[in-house]
Short mmCIF file of C-alpha atoms in Angstrom, two decimals:
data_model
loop_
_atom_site.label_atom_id
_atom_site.label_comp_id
_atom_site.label_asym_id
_atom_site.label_seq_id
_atom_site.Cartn_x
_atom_site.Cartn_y
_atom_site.Cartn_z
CA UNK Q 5 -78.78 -14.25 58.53
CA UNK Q 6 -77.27 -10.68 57.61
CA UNK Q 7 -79.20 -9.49 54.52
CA UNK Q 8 -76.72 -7.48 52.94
CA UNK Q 9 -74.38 -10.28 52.73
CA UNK Q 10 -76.80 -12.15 51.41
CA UNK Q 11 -77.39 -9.68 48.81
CA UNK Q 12 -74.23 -10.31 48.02
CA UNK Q 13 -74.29 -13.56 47.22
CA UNK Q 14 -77.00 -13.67 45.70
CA UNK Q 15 -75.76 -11.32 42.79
CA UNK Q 16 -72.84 -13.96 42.45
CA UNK Q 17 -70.25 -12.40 44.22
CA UNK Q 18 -68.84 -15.30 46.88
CA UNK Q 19 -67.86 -13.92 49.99
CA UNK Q 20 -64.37 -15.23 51.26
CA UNK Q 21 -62.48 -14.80 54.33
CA UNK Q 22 -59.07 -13.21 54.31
CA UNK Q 23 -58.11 -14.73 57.26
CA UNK Q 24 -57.51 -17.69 59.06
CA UNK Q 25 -55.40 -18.39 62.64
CA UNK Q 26 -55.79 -22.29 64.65
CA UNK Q 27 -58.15 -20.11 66.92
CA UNK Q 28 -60.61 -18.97 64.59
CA UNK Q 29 -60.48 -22.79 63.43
CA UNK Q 30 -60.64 -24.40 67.13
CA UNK Q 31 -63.25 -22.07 68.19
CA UNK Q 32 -65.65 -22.97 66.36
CA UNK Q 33 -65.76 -19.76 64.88
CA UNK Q 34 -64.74 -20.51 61.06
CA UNK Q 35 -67.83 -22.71 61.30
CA UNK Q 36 -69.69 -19.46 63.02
CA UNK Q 37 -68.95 -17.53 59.71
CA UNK Q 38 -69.84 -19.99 57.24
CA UNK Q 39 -73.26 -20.50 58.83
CA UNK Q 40 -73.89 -17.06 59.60
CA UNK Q 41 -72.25 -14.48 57.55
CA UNK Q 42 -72.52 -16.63 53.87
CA UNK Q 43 -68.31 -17.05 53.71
CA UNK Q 44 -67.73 -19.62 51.36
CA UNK Q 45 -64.04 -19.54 51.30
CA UNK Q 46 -60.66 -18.68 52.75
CA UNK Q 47 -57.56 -17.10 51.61
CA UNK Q 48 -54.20 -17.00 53.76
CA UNK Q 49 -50.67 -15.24 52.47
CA UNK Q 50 -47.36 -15.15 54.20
CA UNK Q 51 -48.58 -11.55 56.50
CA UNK Q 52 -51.26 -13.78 57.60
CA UNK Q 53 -49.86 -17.22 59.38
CA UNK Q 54 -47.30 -14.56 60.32
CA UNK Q 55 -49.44 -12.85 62.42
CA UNK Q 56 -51.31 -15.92 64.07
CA UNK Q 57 -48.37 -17.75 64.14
CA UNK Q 58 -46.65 -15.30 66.37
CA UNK Q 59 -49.67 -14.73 68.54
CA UNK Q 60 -48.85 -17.94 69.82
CA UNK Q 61 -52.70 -19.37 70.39
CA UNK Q 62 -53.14 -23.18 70.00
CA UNK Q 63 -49.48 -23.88 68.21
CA UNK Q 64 -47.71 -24.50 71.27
CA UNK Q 65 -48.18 -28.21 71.54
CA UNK Q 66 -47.25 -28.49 67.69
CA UNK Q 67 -44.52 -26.49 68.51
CA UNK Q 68 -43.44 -28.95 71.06
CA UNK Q 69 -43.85 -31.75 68.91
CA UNK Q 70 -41.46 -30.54 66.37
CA UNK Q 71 -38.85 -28.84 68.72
CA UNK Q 72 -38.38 -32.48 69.83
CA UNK Q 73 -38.09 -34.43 66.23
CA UNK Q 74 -35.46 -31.28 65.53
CA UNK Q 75 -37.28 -30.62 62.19
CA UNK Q 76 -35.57 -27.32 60.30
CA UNK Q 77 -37.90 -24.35 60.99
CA UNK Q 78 -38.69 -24.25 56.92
CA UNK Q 79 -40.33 -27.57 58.28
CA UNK Q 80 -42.01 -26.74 60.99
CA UNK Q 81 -43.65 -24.08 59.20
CA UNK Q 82 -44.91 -25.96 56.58
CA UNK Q 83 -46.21 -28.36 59.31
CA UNK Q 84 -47.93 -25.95 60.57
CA UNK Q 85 -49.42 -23.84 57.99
CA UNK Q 86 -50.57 -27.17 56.06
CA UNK Q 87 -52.53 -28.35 59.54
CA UNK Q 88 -54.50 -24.98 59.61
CA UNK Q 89 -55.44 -25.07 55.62
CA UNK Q 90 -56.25 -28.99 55.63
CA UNK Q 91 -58.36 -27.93 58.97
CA UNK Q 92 -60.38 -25.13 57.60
CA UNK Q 93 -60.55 -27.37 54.21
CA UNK Q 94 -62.26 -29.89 55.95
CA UNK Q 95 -64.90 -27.65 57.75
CA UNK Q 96 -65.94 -26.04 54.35
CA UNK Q 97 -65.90 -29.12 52.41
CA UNK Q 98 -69.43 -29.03 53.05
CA UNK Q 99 -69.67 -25.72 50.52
CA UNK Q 100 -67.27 -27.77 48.42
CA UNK Q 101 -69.55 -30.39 47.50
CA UNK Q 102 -72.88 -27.90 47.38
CA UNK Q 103 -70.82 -25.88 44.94
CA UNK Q 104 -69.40 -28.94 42.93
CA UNK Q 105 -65.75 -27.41 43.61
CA UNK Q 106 -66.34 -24.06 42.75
CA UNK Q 107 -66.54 -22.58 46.81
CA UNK Q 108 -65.05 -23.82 50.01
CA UNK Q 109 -61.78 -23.42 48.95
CA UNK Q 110 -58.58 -22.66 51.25
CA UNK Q 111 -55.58 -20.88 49.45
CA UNK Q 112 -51.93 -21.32 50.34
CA UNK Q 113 -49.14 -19.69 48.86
CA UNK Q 114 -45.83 -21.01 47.61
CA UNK Q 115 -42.59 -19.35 49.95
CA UNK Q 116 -42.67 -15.59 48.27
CA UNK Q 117 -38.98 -16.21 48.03
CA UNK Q 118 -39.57 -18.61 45.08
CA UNK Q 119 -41.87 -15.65 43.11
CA UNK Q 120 -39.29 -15.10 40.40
CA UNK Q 121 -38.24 -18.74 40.07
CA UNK Q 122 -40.11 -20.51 37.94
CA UNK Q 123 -38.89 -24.48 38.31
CA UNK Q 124 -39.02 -23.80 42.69
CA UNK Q 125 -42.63 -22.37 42.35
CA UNK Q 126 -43.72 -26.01 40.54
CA UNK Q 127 -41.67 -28.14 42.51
CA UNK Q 128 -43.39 -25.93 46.18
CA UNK Q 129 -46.76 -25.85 43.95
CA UNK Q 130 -46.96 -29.98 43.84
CA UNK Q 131 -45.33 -30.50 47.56
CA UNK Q 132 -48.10 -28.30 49.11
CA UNK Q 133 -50.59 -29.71 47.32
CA UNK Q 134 -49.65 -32.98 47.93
CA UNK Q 135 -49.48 -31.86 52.09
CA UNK Q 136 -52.48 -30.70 52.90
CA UNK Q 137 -54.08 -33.56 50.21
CA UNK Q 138 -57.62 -31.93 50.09
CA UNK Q 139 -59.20 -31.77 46.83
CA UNK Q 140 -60.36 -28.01 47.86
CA UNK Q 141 -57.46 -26.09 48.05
CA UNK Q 142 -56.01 -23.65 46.10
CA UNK Q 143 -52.06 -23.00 45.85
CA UNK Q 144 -51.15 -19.14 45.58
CA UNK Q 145 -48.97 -18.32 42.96
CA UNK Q 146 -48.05 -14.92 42.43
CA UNK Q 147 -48.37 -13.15 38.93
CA UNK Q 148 -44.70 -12.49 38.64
CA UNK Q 149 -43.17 -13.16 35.12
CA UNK Q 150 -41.30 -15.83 36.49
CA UNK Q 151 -44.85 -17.05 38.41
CA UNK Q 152 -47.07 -16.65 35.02
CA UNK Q 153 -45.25 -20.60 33.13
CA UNK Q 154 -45.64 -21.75 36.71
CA UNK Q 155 -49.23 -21.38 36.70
CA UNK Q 156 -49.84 -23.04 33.29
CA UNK Q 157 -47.40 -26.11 34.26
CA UNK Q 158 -49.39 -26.44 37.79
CA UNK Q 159 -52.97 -25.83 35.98
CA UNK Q 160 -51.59 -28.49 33.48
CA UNK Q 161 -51.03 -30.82 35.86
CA UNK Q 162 -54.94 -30.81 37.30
CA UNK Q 163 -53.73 -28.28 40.63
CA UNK Q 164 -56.07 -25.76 41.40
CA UNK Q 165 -54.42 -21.88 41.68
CA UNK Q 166 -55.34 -18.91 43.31
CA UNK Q 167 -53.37 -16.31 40.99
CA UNK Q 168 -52.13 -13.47 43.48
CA UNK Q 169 -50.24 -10.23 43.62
CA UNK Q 170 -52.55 -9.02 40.06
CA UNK Q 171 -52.49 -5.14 39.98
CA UNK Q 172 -52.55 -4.40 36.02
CA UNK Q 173 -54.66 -4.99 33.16
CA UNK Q 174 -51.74 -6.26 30.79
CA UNK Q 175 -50.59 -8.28 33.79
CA UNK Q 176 -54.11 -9.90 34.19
CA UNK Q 177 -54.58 -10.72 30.33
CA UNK Q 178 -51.20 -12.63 30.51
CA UNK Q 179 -52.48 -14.41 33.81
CA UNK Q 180 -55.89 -15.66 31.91
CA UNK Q 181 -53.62 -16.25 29.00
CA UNK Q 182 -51.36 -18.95 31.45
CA UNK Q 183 -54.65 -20.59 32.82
CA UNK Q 184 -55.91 -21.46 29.38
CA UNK Q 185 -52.63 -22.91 28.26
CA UNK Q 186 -52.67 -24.52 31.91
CA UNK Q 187 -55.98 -25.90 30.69
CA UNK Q 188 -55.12 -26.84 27.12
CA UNK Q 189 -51.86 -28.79 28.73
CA UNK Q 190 -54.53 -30.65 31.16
CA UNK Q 191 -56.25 -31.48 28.09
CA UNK Q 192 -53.99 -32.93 26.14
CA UNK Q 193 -52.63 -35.01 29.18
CA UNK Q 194 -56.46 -36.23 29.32
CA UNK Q 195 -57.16 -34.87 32.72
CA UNK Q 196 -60.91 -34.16 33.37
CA UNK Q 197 -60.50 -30.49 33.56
CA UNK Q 198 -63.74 -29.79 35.36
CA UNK Q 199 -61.74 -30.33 38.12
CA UNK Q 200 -59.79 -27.82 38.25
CA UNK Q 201 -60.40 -24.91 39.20
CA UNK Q 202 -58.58 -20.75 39.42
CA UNK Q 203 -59.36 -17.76 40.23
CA UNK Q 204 -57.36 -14.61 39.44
CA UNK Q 205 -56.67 -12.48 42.28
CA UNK Q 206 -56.64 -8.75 41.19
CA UNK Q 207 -55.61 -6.21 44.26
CA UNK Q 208 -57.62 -2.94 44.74
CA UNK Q 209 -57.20 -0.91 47.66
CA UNK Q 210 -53.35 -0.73 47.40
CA UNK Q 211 -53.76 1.09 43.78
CA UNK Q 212 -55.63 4.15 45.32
CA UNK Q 213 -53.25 4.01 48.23
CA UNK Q 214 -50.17 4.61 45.59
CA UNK Q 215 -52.32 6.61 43.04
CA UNK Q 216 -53.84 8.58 45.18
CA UNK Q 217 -50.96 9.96 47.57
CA UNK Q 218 -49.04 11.00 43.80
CA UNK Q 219 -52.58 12.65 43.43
CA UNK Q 220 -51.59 14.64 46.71
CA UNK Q 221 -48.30 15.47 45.85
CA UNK Q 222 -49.65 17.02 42.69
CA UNK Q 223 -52.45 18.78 44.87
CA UNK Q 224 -54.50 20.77 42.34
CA UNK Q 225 -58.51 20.60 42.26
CA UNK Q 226 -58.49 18.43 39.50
CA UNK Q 227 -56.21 16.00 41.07
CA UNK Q 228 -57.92 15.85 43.92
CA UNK Q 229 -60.78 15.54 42.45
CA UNK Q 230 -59.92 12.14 41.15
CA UNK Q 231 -59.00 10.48 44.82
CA UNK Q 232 -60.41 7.05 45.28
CA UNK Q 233 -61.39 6.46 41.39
CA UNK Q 234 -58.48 4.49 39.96
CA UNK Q 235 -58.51 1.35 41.89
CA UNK Q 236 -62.04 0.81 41.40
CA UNK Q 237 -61.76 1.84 37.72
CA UNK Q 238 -58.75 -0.84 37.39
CA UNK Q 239 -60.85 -3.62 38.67
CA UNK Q 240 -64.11 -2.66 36.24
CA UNK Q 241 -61.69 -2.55 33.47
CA UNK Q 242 -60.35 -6.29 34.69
CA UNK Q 243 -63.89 -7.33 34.70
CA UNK Q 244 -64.34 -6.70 31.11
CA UNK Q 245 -61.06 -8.17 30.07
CA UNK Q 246 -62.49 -11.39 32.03
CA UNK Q 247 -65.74 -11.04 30.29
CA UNK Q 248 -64.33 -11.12 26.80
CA UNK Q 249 -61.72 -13.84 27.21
CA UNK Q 250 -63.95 -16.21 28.88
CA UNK Q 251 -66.85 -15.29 25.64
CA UNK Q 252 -64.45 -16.14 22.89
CA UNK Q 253 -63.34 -19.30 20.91
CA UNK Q 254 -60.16 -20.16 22.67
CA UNK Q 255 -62.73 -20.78 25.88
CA UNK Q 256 -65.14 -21.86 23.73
CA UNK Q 257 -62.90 -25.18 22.87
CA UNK Q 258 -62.29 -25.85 26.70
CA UNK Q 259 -65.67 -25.14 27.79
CA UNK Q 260 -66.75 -28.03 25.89
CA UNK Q 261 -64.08 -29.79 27.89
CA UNK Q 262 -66.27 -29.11 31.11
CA UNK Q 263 -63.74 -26.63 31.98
CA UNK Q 264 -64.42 -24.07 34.74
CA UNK Q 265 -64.03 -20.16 34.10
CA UNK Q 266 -61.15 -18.67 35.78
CA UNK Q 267 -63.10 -15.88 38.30
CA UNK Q 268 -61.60 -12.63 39.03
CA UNK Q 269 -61.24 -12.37 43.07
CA UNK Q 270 -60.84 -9.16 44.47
CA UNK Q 271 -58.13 -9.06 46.96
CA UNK Q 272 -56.79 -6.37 49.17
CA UNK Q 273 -60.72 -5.12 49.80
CA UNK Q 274 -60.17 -3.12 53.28
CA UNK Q 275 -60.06 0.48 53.04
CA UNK Q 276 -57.13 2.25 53.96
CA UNK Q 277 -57.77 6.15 53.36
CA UNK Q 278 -60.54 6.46 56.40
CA UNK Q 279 -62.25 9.36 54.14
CA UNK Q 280 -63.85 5.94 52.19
CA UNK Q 281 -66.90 4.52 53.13
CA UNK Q 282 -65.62 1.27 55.02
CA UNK Q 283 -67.20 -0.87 52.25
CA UNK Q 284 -66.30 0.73 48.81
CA UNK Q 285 -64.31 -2.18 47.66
CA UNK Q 286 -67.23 -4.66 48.33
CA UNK Q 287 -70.44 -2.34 47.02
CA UNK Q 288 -68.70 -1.02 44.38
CA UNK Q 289 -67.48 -4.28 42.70
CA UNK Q 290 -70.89 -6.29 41.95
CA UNK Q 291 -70.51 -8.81 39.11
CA UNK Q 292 -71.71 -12.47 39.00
CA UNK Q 293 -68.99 -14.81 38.92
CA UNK Q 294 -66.93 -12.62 40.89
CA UNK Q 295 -65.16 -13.78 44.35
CA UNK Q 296 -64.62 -10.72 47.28
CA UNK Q 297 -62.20 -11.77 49.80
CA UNK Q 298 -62.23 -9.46 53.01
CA UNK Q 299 -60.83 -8.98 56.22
CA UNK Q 300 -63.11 -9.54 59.10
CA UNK Q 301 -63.95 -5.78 59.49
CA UNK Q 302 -64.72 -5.69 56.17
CA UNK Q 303 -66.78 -8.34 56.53
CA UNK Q 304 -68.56 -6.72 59.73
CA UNK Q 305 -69.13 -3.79 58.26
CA UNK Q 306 -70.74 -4.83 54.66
CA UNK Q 307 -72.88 -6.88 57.44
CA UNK Q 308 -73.89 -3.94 59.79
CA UNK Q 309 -74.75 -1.31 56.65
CA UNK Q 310 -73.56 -2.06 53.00
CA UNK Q 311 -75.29 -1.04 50.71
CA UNK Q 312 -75.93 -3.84 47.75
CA UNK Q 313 -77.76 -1.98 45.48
CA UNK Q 314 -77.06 -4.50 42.38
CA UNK Q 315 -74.55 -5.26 39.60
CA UNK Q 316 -71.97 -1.89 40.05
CA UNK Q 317 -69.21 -3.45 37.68
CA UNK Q 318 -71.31 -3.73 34.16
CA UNK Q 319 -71.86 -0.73 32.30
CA UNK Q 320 -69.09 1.68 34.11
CA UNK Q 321 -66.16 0.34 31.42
CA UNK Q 322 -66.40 3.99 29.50
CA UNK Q 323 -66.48 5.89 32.35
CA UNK Q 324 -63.48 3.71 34.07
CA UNK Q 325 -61.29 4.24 31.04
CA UNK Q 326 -61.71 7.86 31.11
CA UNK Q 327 -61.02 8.37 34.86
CA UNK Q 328 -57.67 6.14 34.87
CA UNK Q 329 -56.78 8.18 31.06
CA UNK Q 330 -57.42 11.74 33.66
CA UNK Q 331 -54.78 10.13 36.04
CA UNK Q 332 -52.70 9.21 33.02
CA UNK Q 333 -53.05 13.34 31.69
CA UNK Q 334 -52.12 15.02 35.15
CA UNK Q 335 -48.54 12.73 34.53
CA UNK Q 336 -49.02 9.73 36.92
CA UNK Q 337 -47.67 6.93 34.87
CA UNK Q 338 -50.17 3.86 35.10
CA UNK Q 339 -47.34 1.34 34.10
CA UNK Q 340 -45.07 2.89 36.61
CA UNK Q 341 -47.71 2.11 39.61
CA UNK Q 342 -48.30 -1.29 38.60
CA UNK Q 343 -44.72 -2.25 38.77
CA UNK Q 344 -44.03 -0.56 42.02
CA UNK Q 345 -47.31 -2.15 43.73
CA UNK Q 346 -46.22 -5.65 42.37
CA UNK Q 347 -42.26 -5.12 43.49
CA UNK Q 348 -43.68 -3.57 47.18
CA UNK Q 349 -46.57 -7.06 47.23
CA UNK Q 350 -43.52 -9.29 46.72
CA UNK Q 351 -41.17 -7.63 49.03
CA UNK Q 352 -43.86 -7.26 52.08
CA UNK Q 353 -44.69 -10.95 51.73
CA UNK Q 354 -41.22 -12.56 52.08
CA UNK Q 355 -40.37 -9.71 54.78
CA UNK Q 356 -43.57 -11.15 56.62
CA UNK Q 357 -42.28 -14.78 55.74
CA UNK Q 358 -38.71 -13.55 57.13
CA UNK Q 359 -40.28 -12.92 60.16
CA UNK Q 360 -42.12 -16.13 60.45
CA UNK Q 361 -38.97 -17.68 59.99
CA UNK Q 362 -37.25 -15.99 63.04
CA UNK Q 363 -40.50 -15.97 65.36
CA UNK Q 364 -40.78 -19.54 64.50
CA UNK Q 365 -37.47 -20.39 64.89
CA UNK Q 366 -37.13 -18.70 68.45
CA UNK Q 367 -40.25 -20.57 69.66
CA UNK Q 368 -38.56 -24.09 68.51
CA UNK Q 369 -35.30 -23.34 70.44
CA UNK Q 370 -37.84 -22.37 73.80
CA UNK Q 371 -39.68 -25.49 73.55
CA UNK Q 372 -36.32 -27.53 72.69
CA UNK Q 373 -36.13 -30.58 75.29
CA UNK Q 374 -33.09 -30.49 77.48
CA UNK Q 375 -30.73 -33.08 76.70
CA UNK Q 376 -30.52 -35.50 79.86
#
């Protein structure tokens, strides 16, 4: 066992996987993780299945399968990506049921095509749950303003959402504003809502990456000074948003319900500025009820030497404010970021799902039988 992780988990941060590929499944090495390294979940996006899809390793014979029923590549796809998430669902159901729900989840996201379409996002929300039919899975819906109804009408109808593509505080309220209602719709409906289950996927590393190349451009001591603050700063500040909603008397009706908190998961945790220590946006963000899920280096390297030193998220909220209001004063509009991080997540995900498409659909006219 790898103490630091540990560490981690034991302060109530659960450590997910931002990952997942047939191989890591079929070797045995999902299972490897879980055992060993405390991972208690998985999260997959478009860039992801993308990647393994087009490596090519174990989805031939699949492949081969559906090149000969002639399915449409949007089909095959699906096929495919649903087999790997109800897969890797059923090796952590075991966490599932320790947990009662609340870990061994596997997220999926709706096409990133459908992020500003409200009515498509339900309609791909219920058909993916209904696919990969596990009772620990999570459908990705991204925080778009045509994703936020989406997420109360899913939540409403007992499906479980990750929240994704969160990069601003007013964005994030509005998010645990959508579960509630989501939960309040359940509710009424009479669904038992201690089933279901959110959590609220707020990205980190891509805010310094934006913030801190303007930082750059402006190039003074005092701007430079400030490198590597904001996104860590954002996500404290999210923390305390999440602390207050889920402490006042709108929760306070559904909690009696049995309801479950909605947890704020930080997303996009490897470092991309290699002046960072390789496990800033794991160390730094310590808060129970929090979920971190990382890339497998990320993982490694918390493993081999983080440093888990206790809560780092409670108690910083002044000095947070204060370093993203200096970013604010040198002229680097906050709201401007946001929308640009949020417009780039969206883009880079159906671009990566664009390319699945083609990959996908190349592979299906190799392996197409020859007609006799």
């Amino acid at each position: 066992m790898t103490d630091a992780l540990k560490r981690l988990s034991d302060e109530g941060v659960a450590i997910w996987l931002d990952d997942l590929s047939r191989k890591r499944i079929t070797s045995g090495n999902l299972a490897e993780l879980i055992d060993q390294q405390h991972v208690v979940g998985v999260t997959t996006n478009p860039s992801i299945f993308q990647k393994a899809i087009s490596s090519g390793d174990g989805y031939e014979q699949q492949l081969a399968d559906l090149a000969a029923r002639k399915v449409t590549v949007e089909e095959a796809i699906r096929m495919i990506t649903t087999a790997d998430v109800r897969d890797a669902a059923d090796i952590l159901r075991p966490v599932f049921d320790a947990t009662e729900g609340q870990d061994g989840r596997v997220s999926i996201e709706v096409d990133p095509r459908l992020a500003h379409n409200t009515k498509a996002t339900v309609a791909e929300a219920k058909q993916l749950a209904w696919l990969v039919d596990r009772p620990n899975t999570l459908i990705k819906i991204p925080a778009t303003e045509g994703g936020l109804p989406a997420i109360t009408e899913v939540i409403g109808r007992g499906i479980s959402v990750n929240v994704t593509l969160i990069f601003s505080l007013e964005r994030y309220s509005a998010v645990m504003d959508a579960y509630l209602a989501g939960l309040e719709k359940a509710k009424a409906a009479g669904l038992d809502l201690s089933k279901i289950h959110s959590v609220a996927s707020f990205f980190v590393s891509r805010v310094d990456s934006e913030i801190d190349k303007r930082l750059d451009g402006i190039g003074t001591d005092e701007a430079k000074a400030l490198k590597g603050k904001a996104a860590l700063a954002n996500a404290r500040l999210a923390y305390e948003a999440y602390e207050k909603v889920f402490s006042g008397e709108r929760w306070a009706a559904l909690d009696k319900a049995q309801a479950n908190k909605q947890r704020p998961l930080w997303a996009s945790t490897g470092v991309k500025d290699p002046a960072y220590k390789d496990t800033l946006y794991v160390v730094d963000l310590v808060a129970p009820g929090t979920v971190n899920t990382m890339p497998e280096a990320t993982l490694d390297a918390t493993a081999d030497h983080g440093e888990v030193t206790g809560d780092t998220i409670r108690g910083t909220y002044e000095q947070a404010r204060a370093e993203l209001d200096a970013v604010a004063k040198l002229g680097i509009s906050y709201d401007d970021v946001v929308q640009l991080l949020e417009d780039e997540g969206v883009e880079k995900f159906e671009a990566s799902w664009i390319d699945l498409l083609k990959s996908t659909e190349a592979e299906l006219a190799r392996l197409a039988p020859t007609e006799a």
